[in-house]
Amino acid sequence: MGALQDLAYKNASVAKTFTDILTEEVGPLRTDLQEVKSKMSGEVTQIVERLEQEIRAQEAELKALKTIMNRPGSIGGFDDPQEKKKASRTAFIKACMLGWGSLSAEEKKYVPQDHSVAQGEKIGHLQNTEHKTMFGSDATTGGFLTTPEIADELIKLVVQISDFHSLVNVRMTANPWVMIRKRTQTGSASRTPEQATRVETQTPRFGMVQVTPYAAYGLTKISTQDLDDSELDLPAFIMSEFAEQFAKIEGYEIANGVGAGANQCQGFLTDSDIVNVAYPGSGGSTGYTTSSTTGTFTYPDLVNIQHALKPAYRKGAVWAFTTEVLGDMRKLTDTQNRPLWGPMGGDLPGQLMGYPYQEMVDMPALASGNFPIAFANWQKWYTLVIRKQVSVRVLQERYADEDAFGYMGYYRFGGNVTLSEAGHVMKIA
C-alpha cells in the first residue's frame, strides 16, 4: 500500500507542475486574443453603422430625385411620352421572346394579355417559351376538361298577338260554312179602340249571315339528323310555333281582314256598315263616331262613343285599342292639368270609364282617317267560326330525297260581323 500511495502522490505532483507551466505559457496568448477580438468587434460595428448611414442618405436622395422626375411635364420622367414609348417597346419585345408570363408587373402594364401570347402561340417568326400552366380557355390545355351546362329552357322573343279570340263569339262547326239567321226588321204593336178595325202592323223580316272558314297553313322542313340529335323536342316546338303564328293571323284578320276575295275573315274595320256610315248621333244605330279634334281625341269623344252604344249592349262591352292609344288616354288632363283617368286599385282589372279594355296590337295607330278605338259587345258584334283546330301533319315522302321530314300546320277558320249595331269605332278627324 505504501508503494501505491507514493505513486499517486508523484502523479499528482506531475499534473500540478504541467498545469502551472501551461497556464504560464498560454495565459498571455489567451489574453491577447480576447483583446484582438474586442477591438475587431468595435471596428466592424462602426463600419456597419457608417455603411447604413450612407445607404439611408442615398435612398433619401433617390426618393427626392424620383419625386422631381415624376412631376407632370418633367422631361425624362416616368410620364414622359418618349420614356413610356421606349418602355412599351422593350416590354413587347420581351413578351415576344420569352412570353407574357416573364414580364414584371410594371412591364405587363404596357403589354395587354393577348390570348395568343398567353396561350403560347407564335408571334411573328418567334416562338415563346414553353408553358406549364393549364388554361381552361384553351381547349388543348384544359378546355376539353370543362363541360358547360346547357339549360333546358328556350329563350324566345315575345310575339304580340291581338287576343280578339277571347272576346268574340266562337263557334265550332263540322260543315263547310255556317249560316246564321238574322232579324232584319222587327215587328210592331199598336193601340186601338175597343171596336175599331185592326190593321196589319209591321211584320218582322229576316236574313242570313254566312261565315265561311278558310284554310291557313305553315310548312317547315327538318332534317333527319336534326330530329335524331337535337335535345329539343323539335316536333312539339314546331307545333307551338304554328299555333302562335295562327293566333297572330287570326287576331289581325278579325280587325283588318278583307273577306272572301282574299280567303280571309271579314274584319270589323272593313265592314261597310261600320266604317262607311257615320253615327247619326242618337238612337243607337250603326256607324262610326268622329273625334272633335284633328289628329287626336278628347275625353268627351270617349263619352260619345260609349253612349252611341245601346244600353243593352253596354252590359258586357269591352274597349279595344293599341297600347300607344292607351298611353294617350292616360295623358288626358283637365284645365288644371289633373289626370282625367285616375288610377284604379291594385287588385282591380284595368277599366276605362267603368268598362274593361284590351290592348290589341292590330288596331290602327292614332292618325287622321284611322279608326283606333273600338267599343263593343264583342259576343254579339262578331262571330268566329272554326272548322278545324290547329293540327300538324308529317310529310314523310315529300322531302325523302333530302333525308328530311316536312311538318305542315293547318288551321281552318273564318269570321264576320254578325250584329253591326252592337259595336262602334271612333274615326279620328
GROMACS .gro file of C-alpha atoms in nm:
model
  429
    1MET     CA    1   0.000   0.000   0.000
    2GLY     CA    2   0.283   0.241   0.073
    3ALA     CA    3   0.423   0.199  -0.276
    4LEU     CA    4   0.084   0.280  -0.434
    5GLN     CA    5   0.041   0.592  -0.226
    6ASP     CA    6   0.387   0.714  -0.328
    7LEU     CA    7   0.299   0.657  -0.696
    8ALA     CA    8  -0.029   0.851  -0.665
    9TYR     CA    9   0.145   1.138  -0.494
   10LYS     CA   10   0.409   1.156  -0.769
   11ASN     CA   11   0.136   1.161  -1.041
   12ALA     CA   12  -0.049   1.444  -0.869
   13SER     CA   13   0.272   1.642  -0.844
   14VAL     CA   14   0.346   1.594  -1.213
   15ALA     CA   15  -0.009   1.706  -1.311
   16LYS     CA   16   0.016   2.020  -1.099
   17THR     CA   17   0.355   2.105  -1.245
   18PHE     CA   18   0.216   2.059  -1.603
   19THR     CA   19  -0.085   2.281  -1.530
   20ASP     CA   20   0.129   2.558  -1.389
   21ILE     CA   21   0.360   2.552  -1.690
   22LEU     CA   22   0.060   2.554  -1.934
   23THR     CA   23  -0.104   2.848  -1.757
   24GLU     CA   24   0.222   3.040  -1.757
   25GLU     CA   25   0.276   2.984  -2.130
   26VAL     CA   26  -0.081   3.000  -2.276
   27GLY     CA   27  -0.238   3.262  -2.047
   28PRO     CA   28  -0.082   3.566  -2.217
   29LEU     CA   29  -0.182   3.434  -2.560
   30ARG     CA   30  -0.544   3.396  -2.449
   31THR     CA   31  -0.549   3.749  -2.311
   32ASP     CA   32  -0.404   3.889  -2.635
   33LEU     CA   33  -0.664   3.701  -2.842
   34GLN     CA   34  -0.953   3.843  -2.638
   35GLU     CA   35  -0.815   4.194  -2.681
   36VAL     CA   36  -0.789   4.144  -3.060
   37LYS     CA   37  -1.147   4.012  -3.080
   38SER     CA   38  -1.278   4.305  -2.877
   39LYS     CA   39  -1.100   4.557  -3.100
   40MET     CA   40  -1.224   4.387  -3.421
   41SER     CA   41  -1.586   4.379  -3.298
   42GLY     CA   42  -1.584   4.751  -3.226
   43GLU     CA   43  -1.433   4.836  -3.564
   44VAL     CA   44  -1.682   4.613  -3.754
   45THR     CA   45  -1.974   4.772  -3.571
   46GLN     CA   46  -1.850   5.117  -3.665
   47ILE     CA   47  -1.809   5.015  -4.029
   48VAL     CA   48  -2.163   4.865  -4.046
   49GLU     CA   49  -2.317   5.175  -3.888
   50ARG     CA   50  -2.130   5.401  -4.131
   51LEU     CA   51  -2.249   5.193  -4.430
   52GLU     CA   52  -2.610   5.202  -4.309
   53GLN     CA   53  -2.595   5.580  -4.275
   54GLU     CA   54  -2.459   5.611  -4.628
   55ILE     CA   55  -2.734   5.381  -4.765
   56ARG     CA   56  -3.007   5.582  -4.593
   57ALA     CA   57  -2.863   5.902  -4.732
   58GLN     CA   58  -2.855   5.758  -5.084
   59GLU     CA   59  -3.216   5.633  -5.053
   60ALA     CA   60  -3.330   5.980  -4.947
   61GLU     CA   61  -3.151   6.136  -5.244
   62LEU     CA   62  -3.303   5.878  -5.481
   63LYS     CA   63  -3.652   5.940  -5.344
   64ALA     CA   64  -3.614   6.313  -5.390
   65LEU     CA   65  -3.488   6.258  -5.744
   66LYS     CA   66  -3.787   6.036  -5.831
   67THR     CA   67  -4.025   6.296  -5.692
   68ILE     CA   68  -3.875   6.559  -5.919
   69MET     CA   69  -3.880   6.329  -6.223
   70ASN     CA   70  -4.243   6.226  -6.168
   71ARG     CA   71  -4.374   6.580  -6.167
   72PRO     CA   72  -4.619   6.637  -6.459
   73GLY     CA   73  -4.439   6.764  -6.766
   74SER     CA   74  -4.090   6.673  -6.650
   75ILE     CA   75  -3.874   6.574  -6.944
   76GLY     CA   76  -3.740   6.223  -6.892
   77GLY     CA   77  -3.980   6.150  -6.606
   78PHE     CA   78  -4.190   5.837  -6.577
   79ASP     CA   79  -4.480   6.012  -6.753
   80ASP     CA   80  -4.258   6.133  -7.036
   81PRO     CA   81  -4.417   6.004  -7.363
   82GLN     CA   82  -4.077   5.907  -7.500
   83GLU     CA   83  -3.993   5.707  -7.190
   84LYS     CA   84  -4.331   5.533  -7.197
   85LYS     CA   85  -4.293   5.451  -7.563
   86LYS     CA   86  -3.947   5.308  -7.502
   87ALA     CA   87  -4.068   5.102  -7.204
   88SER     CA   88  -4.367   4.972  -7.402
   89ARG     CA   89  -4.145   4.867  -7.693
   90THR     CA   90  -3.898   4.694  -7.462
   91ALA     CA   91  -4.177   4.507  -7.281
   92PHE     CA   92  -4.338   4.397  -7.608
   93ILE     CA   93  -4.009   4.257  -7.743
   94LYS     CA   94  -3.955   4.072  -7.417
   95ALA     CA   95  -4.307   3.924  -7.436
   96CYS     CA   96  -4.245   3.807  -7.792
   97MET     CA   97  -3.919   3.636  -7.699
   98LEU     CA   98  -3.990   3.499  -7.353
   99GLY     CA   99  -4.368   3.504  -7.322
  100TRP     CA  100  -4.612   3.728  -7.140
  101GLY     CA  101  -4.561   3.543  -6.813
  102SER     CA  102  -4.197   3.650  -6.799
  103LEU     CA  103  -4.286   4.020  -6.774
  104SER     CA  104  -4.268   4.209  -6.448
  105ALA     CA  105  -4.575   4.372  -6.302
  106GLU     CA  106  -4.466   4.710  -6.441
  107GLU     CA  107  -4.396   4.566  -6.789
  108LYS     CA  108  -4.737   4.392  -6.801
  109LYS     CA  109  -4.900   4.736  -6.787
  110TYR     CA  110  -4.761   4.808  -7.134
  111VAL     CA  111  -4.845   4.470  -7.292
  112PRO     CA  112  -5.211   4.351  -7.270
  113GLN     CA  113  -5.258   3.980  -7.208
  114ASP     CA  114  -5.345   3.893  -7.564
  115HIS     CA  115  -5.498   3.548  -7.597
  116SER     CA  116  -5.237   3.430  -7.849
  117VAL     CA  117  -4.946   3.544  -7.630
  118ALA     CA  118  -5.090   3.386  -7.315
  119GLN     CA  119  -5.159   3.054  -7.485
  120GLY     CA  120  -4.808   3.003  -7.620
  121GLU     CA  121  -4.864   3.074  -7.989
  122LYS     CA  122  -4.618   3.224  -8.234
  123ILE     CA  123  -4.571   3.598  -8.258
  124GLY     CA  124  -4.415   3.693  -8.588
  125HIS     CA  125  -4.132   3.450  -8.655
  126LEU     CA  126  -4.051   3.383  -8.288
  127GLN     CA  127  -4.179   3.112  -8.055
  128ASN     CA  128  -4.223   3.194  -7.690
  129THR     CA  129  -4.118   2.968  -7.408
  130GLU     CA  130  -4.300   2.651  -7.309
  131HIS     CA  131  -4.594   2.698  -7.075
  132LYS     CA  132  -4.658   2.452  -6.793
  133THR     CA  133  -4.993   2.606  -6.692
  134MET     CA  134  -5.328   2.450  -6.795
  135PHE     CA  135  -5.570   2.706  -6.937
  136GLY     CA  136  -5.946   2.643  -6.932
  137SER     CA  137  -5.993   2.896  -7.211
  138ASP     CA  138  -5.773   2.688  -7.443
  139ALA     CA  139  -5.920   2.354  -7.541
  140THR     CA  140  -5.587   2.173  -7.578
  141THR     CA  141  -5.452   2.284  -7.238
  142GLY     CA  142  -5.760   2.211  -7.029
  143GLY     CA  143  -6.066   2.341  -7.208
  144PHE     CA  144  -6.173   1.990  -7.308
  145LEU     CA  145  -6.191   1.905  -6.938
  146THR     CA  146  -6.451   2.175  -6.865
  147THR     CA  147  -6.812   2.100  -6.957
  148PRO     CA  148  -7.067   2.384  -6.975
  149GLU     CA  149  -7.423   2.340  -6.852
  150ILE     CA  150  -7.686   2.353  -7.127
  151ALA     CA  151  -8.012   2.490  -6.989
  152ASP     CA  152  -8.327   2.307  -7.092
  153GLU     CA  153  -8.533   2.623  -7.147
  154LEU     CA  154  -8.555   2.816  -7.474
  155ILE     CA  155  -8.532   3.196  -7.484
  156LYS     CA  156  -8.787   3.342  -7.727
  157LEU     CA  157  -8.887   3.695  -7.816
  158VAL     CA  158  -9.246   3.786  -7.737
  159VAL     CA  159  -9.480   3.769  -8.035
  160GLN     CA  160  -9.752   4.032  -7.991
  161ILE     CA  161 -10.098   3.896  -8.065
  162SER     CA  162 -10.437   4.067  -8.068
  163ASP     CA  163 -10.643   3.839  -7.845
  164PHE     CA  164 -10.983   3.902  -8.004
  165HIS     CA  165 -11.041   3.527  -7.973
  166SER     CA  166 -11.117   3.571  -7.602
  167LEU     CA  167 -11.376   3.845  -7.674
  168VAL     CA  168 -11.578   3.735  -7.976
  169ASN     CA  169 -11.838   3.461  -8.013
  170VAL     CA  170 -11.653   3.140  -8.113
  171ARG     CA  171 -11.839   2.855  -8.285
  172MET     CA  172 -11.712   2.513  -8.387
  173THR     CA  173 -11.856   2.353  -8.700
  174ALA     CA  174 -11.824   2.031  -8.897
  175ASN     CA  175 -11.965   2.189  -9.215
  176PRO     CA  176 -11.812   2.393  -9.498
  177TRP     CA  177 -11.966   2.715  -9.368
  178VAL     CA  178 -12.215   2.845  -9.112
  179MET     CA  179 -12.539   3.032  -9.188
  180ILE     CA  180 -12.672   3.241  -8.900
  181ARG     CA  181 -13.029   3.368  -8.912
  182LYS     CA  182 -13.065   3.738  -8.853
  183ARG     CA  183 -13.371   3.953  -8.790
  184THR     CA  184 -13.353   4.250  -9.023
  185GLN     CA  185 -13.686   4.411  -8.928
  186THR     CA  186 -13.879   4.398  -8.604
  187GLY     CA  187 -14.250   4.356  -8.559
  188SER     CA  188 -14.460   4.629  -8.401
  189ALA     CA  189 -14.758   4.673  -8.174
  190SER     CA  190 -15.023   4.945  -8.162
  191ARG     CA  191 -15.317   5.070  -7.959
  192THR     CA  192 -15.673   5.071  -8.094
  193PRO     CA  193 -16.025   5.149  -7.968
  194GLU     CA  194 -16.239   4.860  -7.849
  195GLN     CA  195 -16.444   4.810  -8.167
  196ALA     CA  196 -16.206   4.960  -8.420
  197THR     CA  197 -16.082   4.756  -8.711
  198ARG     CA  198 -15.739   4.607  -8.655
  199VAL     CA  199 -15.491   4.680  -8.931
  200GLU     CA  200 -15.169   4.498  -9.002
  201THR     CA  201 -14.871   4.618  -8.800
  202GLN     CA  202 -14.509   4.593  -8.909
  203THR     CA  203 -14.407   4.241  -8.996
  204PRO     CA  204 -14.067   4.102  -8.887
  205ARG     CA  205 -13.820   4.030  -9.164
  206PHE     CA  206 -13.521   3.800  -9.164
  207GLY     CA  207 -13.192   3.745  -9.337
  208MET     CA  208 -12.889   3.519  -9.319
  209VAL     CA  209 -12.530   3.590  -9.228
  210GLN     CA  210 -12.283   3.349  -9.380
  211VAL     CA  211 -11.947   3.283  -9.217
  212THR     CA  212 -11.704   3.077  -9.424
  213PRO     CA  213 -11.389   2.926  -9.272
  214TYR     CA  214 -11.078   2.943  -9.489
  215ALA     CA  215 -10.760   2.741  -9.459
  216ALA     CA  216 -10.435   2.876  -9.316
  217TYR     CA  217 -10.115   2.675  -9.317
  218GLY     CA  218  -9.750   2.675  -9.222
  219LEU     CA  219  -9.482   2.446  -9.369
  220THR     CA  220  -9.134   2.377  -9.239
  221LYS     CA  221  -8.866   2.118  -9.310
  222ILE     CA  222  -8.639   1.940  -9.059
  223SER     CA  223  -8.353   1.708  -9.147
  224THR     CA  224  -8.343   1.355  -9.009
  225GLN     CA  225  -8.015   1.426  -8.833
  226ASP     CA  226  -8.168   1.723  -8.653
  227LEU     CA  227  -8.454   1.505  -8.534
  228ASP     CA  228  -8.209   1.236  -8.420
  229ASP     CA  229  -7.955   1.458  -8.244
  230SER     CA  230  -8.143   1.759  -8.109
  231GLU     CA  231  -8.206   1.765  -7.735
  232LEU     CA  232  -8.502   1.995  -7.801
  233ASP     CA  233  -8.834   1.829  -7.883
  234LEU     CA  234  -8.849   1.972  -8.234
  235PRO     CA  235  -9.195   1.839  -8.333
  236ALA     CA  236  -9.350   1.989  -8.019
  237PHE     CA  237  -9.163   2.314  -8.077
  238ILE     CA  238  -9.286   2.337  -8.437
  239MET     CA  239  -9.642   2.269  -8.318
  240SER     CA  240  -9.623   2.559  -8.071
  241GLU     CA  241  -9.475   2.786  -8.338
  242PHE     CA  242  -9.761   2.709  -8.577
  243ALA     CA  243 -10.020   2.772  -8.304
  244GLU     CA  244  -9.860   3.106  -8.219
  245GLN     CA  245  -9.848   3.224  -8.579
  246PHE     CA  246 -10.205   3.111  -8.650
  247ALA     CA  247 -10.319   3.311  -8.347
  248LYS     CA  248 -10.136   3.614  -8.486
  249ILE     CA  249 -10.310   3.579  -8.824
  250GLU     CA  250 -10.647   3.532  -8.656
  251GLY     CA  251 -10.610   3.845  -8.442
  252TYR     CA  252 -10.505   4.055  -8.741
  253GLU     CA  253 -10.789   3.937  -8.966
  254ILE     CA  254 -11.067   3.986  -8.710
  255ALA     CA  255 -10.978   4.354  -8.718
  256ASN     CA  256 -10.839   4.405  -9.070
  257GLY     CA  257 -10.932   4.104  -9.285
  258VAL     CA  258 -11.078   4.183  -9.627
  259GLY     CA  259 -11.312   3.887  -9.662
  260ALA     CA  260 -11.381   3.616  -9.918
  261GLY     CA  261 -11.186   3.775 -10.200
  262ALA     CA  262 -10.860   3.706 -10.015
  263ASN     CA  263 -10.975   3.393  -9.828
  264GLN     CA  264 -10.971   3.590  -9.504
  265CYS     CA  265 -11.205   3.681  -9.223
  266GLN     CA  266 -11.419   3.988  -9.281
  267GLY     CA  267 -11.267   4.235  -9.034
  268PHE     CA  268 -11.485   4.479  -8.845
  269LEU     CA  269 -11.267   4.766  -8.971
  270THR     CA  270 -11.351   4.671  -9.331
  271ASP     CA  271 -11.724   4.619  -9.274
  272SER     CA  272 -11.921   4.876  -9.474
  273ASP     CA  273 -12.196   4.908  -9.211
  274ILE     CA  274 -11.938   5.012  -8.953
  275VAL     CA  275 -11.677   5.228  -9.127
  276ASN     CA  276 -11.875   5.372  -9.420
  277VAL     CA  277 -12.170   5.516  -9.224
  278ALA     CA  278 -12.140   5.796  -8.971
  279TYR     CA  279 -12.333   5.757  -8.649
  280PRO     CA  280 -12.630   6.000  -8.665
  281GLY     CA  281 -12.593   6.100  -8.302
  282SER     CA  282 -12.894   5.927  -8.147
  283GLY     CA  283 -13.099   5.612  -8.149
  284GLY     CA  284 -12.808   5.370  -8.101
  285SER     CA  285 -12.792   5.289  -8.471
  286THR     CA  286 -12.485   5.171  -8.657
  287GLY     CA  287 -12.200   5.390  -8.772
  288TYR     CA  288 -11.874   5.539  -8.651
  289THR     CA  289 -11.830   5.841  -8.429
  290THR     CA  290 -11.584   6.117  -8.518
  291SER     CA  291 -11.338   6.288  -8.286
  292SER     CA  292 -11.380   6.660  -8.228
  293THR     CA  293 -11.010   6.741  -8.268
  294THR     CA  294 -10.798   6.685  -8.576
  295GLY     CA  295 -10.538   6.413  -8.530
  296THR     CA  296 -10.640   6.318  -8.177
  297PHE     CA  297 -10.934   6.273  -7.941
  298THR     CA  298 -11.067   6.427  -7.623
  299TYR     CA  299 -11.243   6.296  -7.317
  300PRO     CA  300 -11.589   6.398  -7.449
  301ASP     CA  301 -11.514   6.192  -7.763
  302LEU     CA  302 -11.477   5.882  -7.544
  303VAL     CA  303 -11.808   5.963  -7.379
  304ASN     CA  304 -11.974   5.997  -7.721
  305ILE     CA  305 -11.863   5.657  -7.849
  306GLN     CA  306 -11.958   5.492  -7.522
  307HIS     CA  307 -12.311   5.629  -7.530
  308ALA     CA  308 -12.356   5.566  -7.901
  309LEU     CA  309 -12.396   5.203  -7.793
  310LYS     CA  310 -12.740   5.096  -7.679
  311PRO     CA  311 -12.757   5.035  -7.302
  312ALA     CA  312 -12.839   4.668  -7.352
  313TYR     CA  313 -12.514   4.619  -7.544
  314ARG     CA  314 -12.306   4.810  -7.291
  315LYS     CA  315 -12.358   4.525  -7.046
  316GLY     CA  316 -12.052   4.318  -7.131
  317ALA     CA  317 -11.889   4.574  -7.362
  318VAL     CA  318 -11.508   4.600  -7.383
  319TRP     CA  319 -11.277   4.869  -7.521
  320ALA     CA  320 -11.004   4.778  -7.773
  321PHE     CA  321 -10.706   4.990  -7.880
  322THR     CA  322 -10.326   4.978  -7.901
  323THR     CA  323 -10.101   5.035  -7.603
  324GLU     CA  324  -9.990   5.367  -7.757
  325VAL     CA  325 -10.351   5.491  -7.766
  326LEU     CA  326 -10.389   5.374  -7.408
  327GLY     CA  327 -10.094   5.594  -7.317
  328ASP     CA  328 -10.260   5.891  -7.488
  329MET     CA  329 -10.574   5.831  -7.285
  330ARG     CA  330 -10.379   5.833  -6.960
  331LYS     CA  331 -10.232   6.172  -7.057
  332LEU     CA  332 -10.573   6.341  -7.081
  333THR     CA  333 -10.598   6.621  -6.822
  334ASP     CA  334 -10.846   6.885  -6.716
  335THR     CA  335 -10.791   7.262  -6.724
  336GLN     CA  336 -10.578   7.233  -6.408
  337ASN     CA  337 -10.359   6.955  -6.556
  338ARG     CA  338 -10.512   6.690  -6.333
  339PRO     CA  339 -10.542   6.343  -6.493
  340LEU     CA  340 -10.896   6.266  -6.603
  341TRP     CA  341 -10.827   5.897  -6.571
  342GLY     CA  342 -10.743   5.823  -6.208
  343PRO     CA  343 -10.557   5.508  -6.104
  344MET     CA  344 -10.759   5.202  -6.008
  345GLY     CA  345 -10.696   4.979  -5.707
  346GLY     CA  346 -10.401   4.745  -5.727
  347ASP     CA  347 -10.618   4.432  -5.725
  348LEU     CA  348 -10.875   4.555  -5.979
  349PRO     CA  349 -10.853   4.487  -6.353
  350GLY     CA  350 -10.791   4.786  -6.579
  351GLN     CA  351 -11.107   4.975  -6.670
  352LEU     CA  352 -11.187   5.282  -6.875
  353MET     CA  353 -11.499   5.472  -6.773
  354GLY     CA  354 -11.625   5.165  -6.587
  355TYR     CA  355 -11.563   4.913  -6.867
  356PRO     CA  356 -11.267   4.678  -6.919
  357TYR     CA  357 -11.024   4.729  -7.203
  358GLN     CA  358 -10.790   4.512  -7.408
  359GLU     CA  359 -10.464   4.624  -7.571
  360MET     CA  360 -10.471   4.499  -7.931
  361VAL     CA  361 -10.158   4.538  -8.139
  362ASP     CA  362 -10.350   4.512  -8.468
  363MET     CA  363 -10.575   4.811  -8.402
  364PRO     CA  364 -10.479   5.119  -8.611
  365ALA     CA  365 -10.245   5.388  -8.484
  366LEU     CA  366 -10.370   5.730  -8.377
  367ALA     CA  367 -10.382   5.931  -8.702
  368SER     CA  368 -10.632   6.128  -8.907
  369GLY     CA  369 -10.868   5.900  -9.100
  370ASN     CA  370 -10.794   5.593  -8.885
  371PHE     CA  371 -11.026   5.404  -8.650
  372PRO     CA  372 -10.800   5.344  -8.347
  373ILE     CA  373 -11.069   5.291  -8.080
  374ALA     CA  374 -11.346   5.032  -8.067
  375PHE     CA  375 -11.615   4.986  -7.803
  376ALA     CA  376 -11.840   4.685  -7.848
  377ASN     CA  377 -12.024   4.393  -7.700
  378TRP     CA  378 -11.798   4.151  -7.886
  379GLN     CA  379 -12.002   3.839  -7.819
  380LYS     CA  380 -12.289   3.987  -8.019
  381TRP     CA  381 -12.084   4.202  -8.257
  382TYR     CA  382 -11.855   3.942  -8.413
  383THR     CA  383 -11.861   3.564  -8.471
  384LEU     CA  384 -11.555   3.346  -8.530
  385VAL     CA  385 -11.616   3.005  -8.687
  386ILE     CA  386 -11.357   2.727  -8.654
  387ARG     CA  387 -11.385   2.434  -8.891
  388LYS     CA  388 -11.061   2.263  -8.793
  389GLN     CA  389 -10.844   2.324  -8.489
  390VAL     CA  390 -10.469   2.361  -8.529
  391SER     CA  391 -10.318   2.032  -8.642
  392VAL     CA  392  -9.981   1.919  -8.778
  393ARG     CA  393  -9.921   1.661  -9.048
  394VAL     CA  394  -9.585   1.492  -9.107
  395LEU     CA  395  -9.485   1.477  -9.474
  396GLN     CA  396  -9.255   1.176  -9.494
  397GLU     CA  397  -9.231   1.133  -9.871
  398ARG     CA  398  -9.214   1.493  -9.994
  399TYR     CA  399  -8.855   1.550  -9.877
  400ALA     CA  400  -8.735   1.189  -9.872
  401ASP     CA  401  -8.464   1.257 -10.130
  402GLU     CA  402  -8.326   1.527  -9.896
  403ASP     CA  403  -8.334   1.296  -9.593
  404ALA     CA  404  -8.577   1.532  -9.422
  405PHE     CA  405  -8.932   1.546  -9.293
  406GLY     CA  406  -9.188   1.815  -9.367
  407TYR     CA  407  -9.419   1.945  -9.095
  408MET     CA  408  -9.732   2.124  -9.218
  409GLY     CA  409  -9.956   2.306  -8.974
  410TYR     CA  410 -10.321   2.354  -9.065
  411TYR     CA  411 -10.592   2.580  -8.921
  412ARG     CA  412 -10.926   2.650  -9.084
  413PHE     CA  413 -11.129   2.942  -8.955
  414GLY     CA  414 -11.334   3.241  -9.064
  415GLY     CA  415 -11.519   3.533  -8.912
  416ASN     CA  416 -11.769   3.809  -8.980
  417VAL     CA  417 -11.958   4.091  -8.812
  418THR     CA  418 -12.295   3.946  -8.720
  419LEU     CA  419 -12.465   4.240  -8.546
  420SER     CA  420 -12.317   4.572  -8.651
  421GLU     CA  421 -12.512   4.789  -8.405
  422ALA     CA  422 -12.352   4.605  -8.109
  423GLY     CA  423 -12.027   4.796  -8.153
  424HIS     CA  424 -11.884   5.129  -8.260
  425VAL     CA  425 -11.547   5.263  -8.367
  426MET     CA  426 -11.409   5.616  -8.344
  427LYS     CA  427 -11.273   5.786  -8.654
  428ILE     CA  428 -11.003   6.046  -8.599
  429ALA     CA  429 -11.081   6.374  -8.774
   0.00000   0.00000   0.00000
